Structures are given as C-alpha cells and as structure tokens.
Coordinates of C-alpha atoms and ligand atoms in Angstrom, one line a residue:
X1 CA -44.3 -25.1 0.4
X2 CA -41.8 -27.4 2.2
X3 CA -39.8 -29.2 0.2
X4 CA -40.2 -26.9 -3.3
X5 CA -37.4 -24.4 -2.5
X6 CA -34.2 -25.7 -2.9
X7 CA -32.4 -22.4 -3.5
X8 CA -33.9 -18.9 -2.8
X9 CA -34.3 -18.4 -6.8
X10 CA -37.2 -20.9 -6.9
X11 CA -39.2 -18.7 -4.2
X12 CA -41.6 -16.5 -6.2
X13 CA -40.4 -13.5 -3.5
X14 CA -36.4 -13.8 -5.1
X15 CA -35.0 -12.0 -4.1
X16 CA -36.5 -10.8 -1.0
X17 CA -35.9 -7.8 1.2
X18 CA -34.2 -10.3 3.7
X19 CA -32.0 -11.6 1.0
X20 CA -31.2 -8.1 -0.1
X21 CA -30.3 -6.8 2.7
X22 CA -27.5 -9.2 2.8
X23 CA -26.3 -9.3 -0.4
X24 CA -25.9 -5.6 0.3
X25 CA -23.5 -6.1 3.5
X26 CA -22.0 -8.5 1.8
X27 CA -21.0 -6.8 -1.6
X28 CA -20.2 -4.1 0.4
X29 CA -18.0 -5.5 3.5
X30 CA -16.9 -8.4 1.6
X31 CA -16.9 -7.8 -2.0
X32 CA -19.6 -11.1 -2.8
X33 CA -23.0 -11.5 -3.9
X34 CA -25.2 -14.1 -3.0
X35 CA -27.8 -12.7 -5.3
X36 CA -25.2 -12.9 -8.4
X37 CA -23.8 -16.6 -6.8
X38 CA -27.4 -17.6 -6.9
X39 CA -28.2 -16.1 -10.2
X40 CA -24.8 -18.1 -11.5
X41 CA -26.3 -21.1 -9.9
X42 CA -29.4 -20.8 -11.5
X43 CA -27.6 -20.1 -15.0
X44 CA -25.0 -22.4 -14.9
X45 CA -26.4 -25.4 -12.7
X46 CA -24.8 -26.2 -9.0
X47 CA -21.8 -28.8 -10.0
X48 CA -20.2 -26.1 -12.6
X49 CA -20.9 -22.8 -10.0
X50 CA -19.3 -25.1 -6.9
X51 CA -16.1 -25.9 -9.6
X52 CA -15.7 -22.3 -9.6
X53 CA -16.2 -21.6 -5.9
X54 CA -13.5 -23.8 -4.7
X55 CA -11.0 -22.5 -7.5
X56 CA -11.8 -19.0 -6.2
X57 CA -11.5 -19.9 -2.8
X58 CA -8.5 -21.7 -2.7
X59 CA -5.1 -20.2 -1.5
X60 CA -3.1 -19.5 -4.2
X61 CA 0.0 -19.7 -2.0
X62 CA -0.7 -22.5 0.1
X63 CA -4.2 -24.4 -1.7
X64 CA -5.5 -23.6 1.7
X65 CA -9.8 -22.8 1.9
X66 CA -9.7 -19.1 2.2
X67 CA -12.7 -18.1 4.4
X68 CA -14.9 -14.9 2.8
X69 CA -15.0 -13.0 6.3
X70 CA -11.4 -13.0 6.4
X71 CA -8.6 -11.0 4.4
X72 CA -5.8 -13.4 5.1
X73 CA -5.9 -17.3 4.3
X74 CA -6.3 -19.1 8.1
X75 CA -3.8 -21.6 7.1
X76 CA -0.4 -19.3 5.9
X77 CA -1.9 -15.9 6.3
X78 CA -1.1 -14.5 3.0
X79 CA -3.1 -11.3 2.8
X80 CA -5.7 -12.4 -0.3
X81 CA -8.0 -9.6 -0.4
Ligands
ZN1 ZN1 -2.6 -20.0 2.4

C-alpha cells in the first residue's frame, strides 16, 4: 500500500528474504545490521536511534562522518575498524 510503509518493520513480510540477505553481507563484511538498526528504531523511536548513529559514526580523532564501507575515516584516515 503506498504510503503505509515508512520503514521495512511496518511491512507484514519483515524482514524479507531481500532484506536478509543483506543484513547477512552486511553483518558479515561490515560488522552492522540493518535488521537490529531497524529493530532499534522500532524500539526506541527514530530521533533517539539517529542520536546514536551519528555518535557511533563520528571520528573519534577528527569528528569526521566515518563511512560504514570504509575502515579508515575519509577525512584523517585513522584506521576505525
Ligand atoms: Zn577522522
């Protein structure tokens, strides 16, 4: 029904074989879930989950925004992960 999903969690098929698939290369190649993010988001409500994100995705040597395909922060390259 357009306009009834906002995030994958309201579709009765959450979380699909699509969305698992990805979680699953992403957990594994990136250490992240978007199953547990979306989970979170559903728990916690978006404003609180995003608070979180950009603490957890912030350089902690330069405050840069450290990208999740990356291992190094794009702005100083401090290996992060
Ligand atoms: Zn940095």
């Amino acid at each position: 029904m357009p306009g009834k999903v906002r995030f994958c969690f309201h579709c009765d098929g959450f979380p699909c074989d699509r969305l698992g698939h990805l979680d699953k290369r992403y957990r594994t190649k990136y250490g992240m879930s978007m199953i547990d993010n979306l989970e979170r988001i559903k728990k916690v409500g978006i404003r609180q989950f995003i608070r979180h994100e950009k603490e957890k995705w912030t350089c902690p040597e330069c405050g840069g925004i450290l990208c999740v395909h990356e291992s190094q922060c794009l702005t100083c390259l401090n290996q992060w992960r």
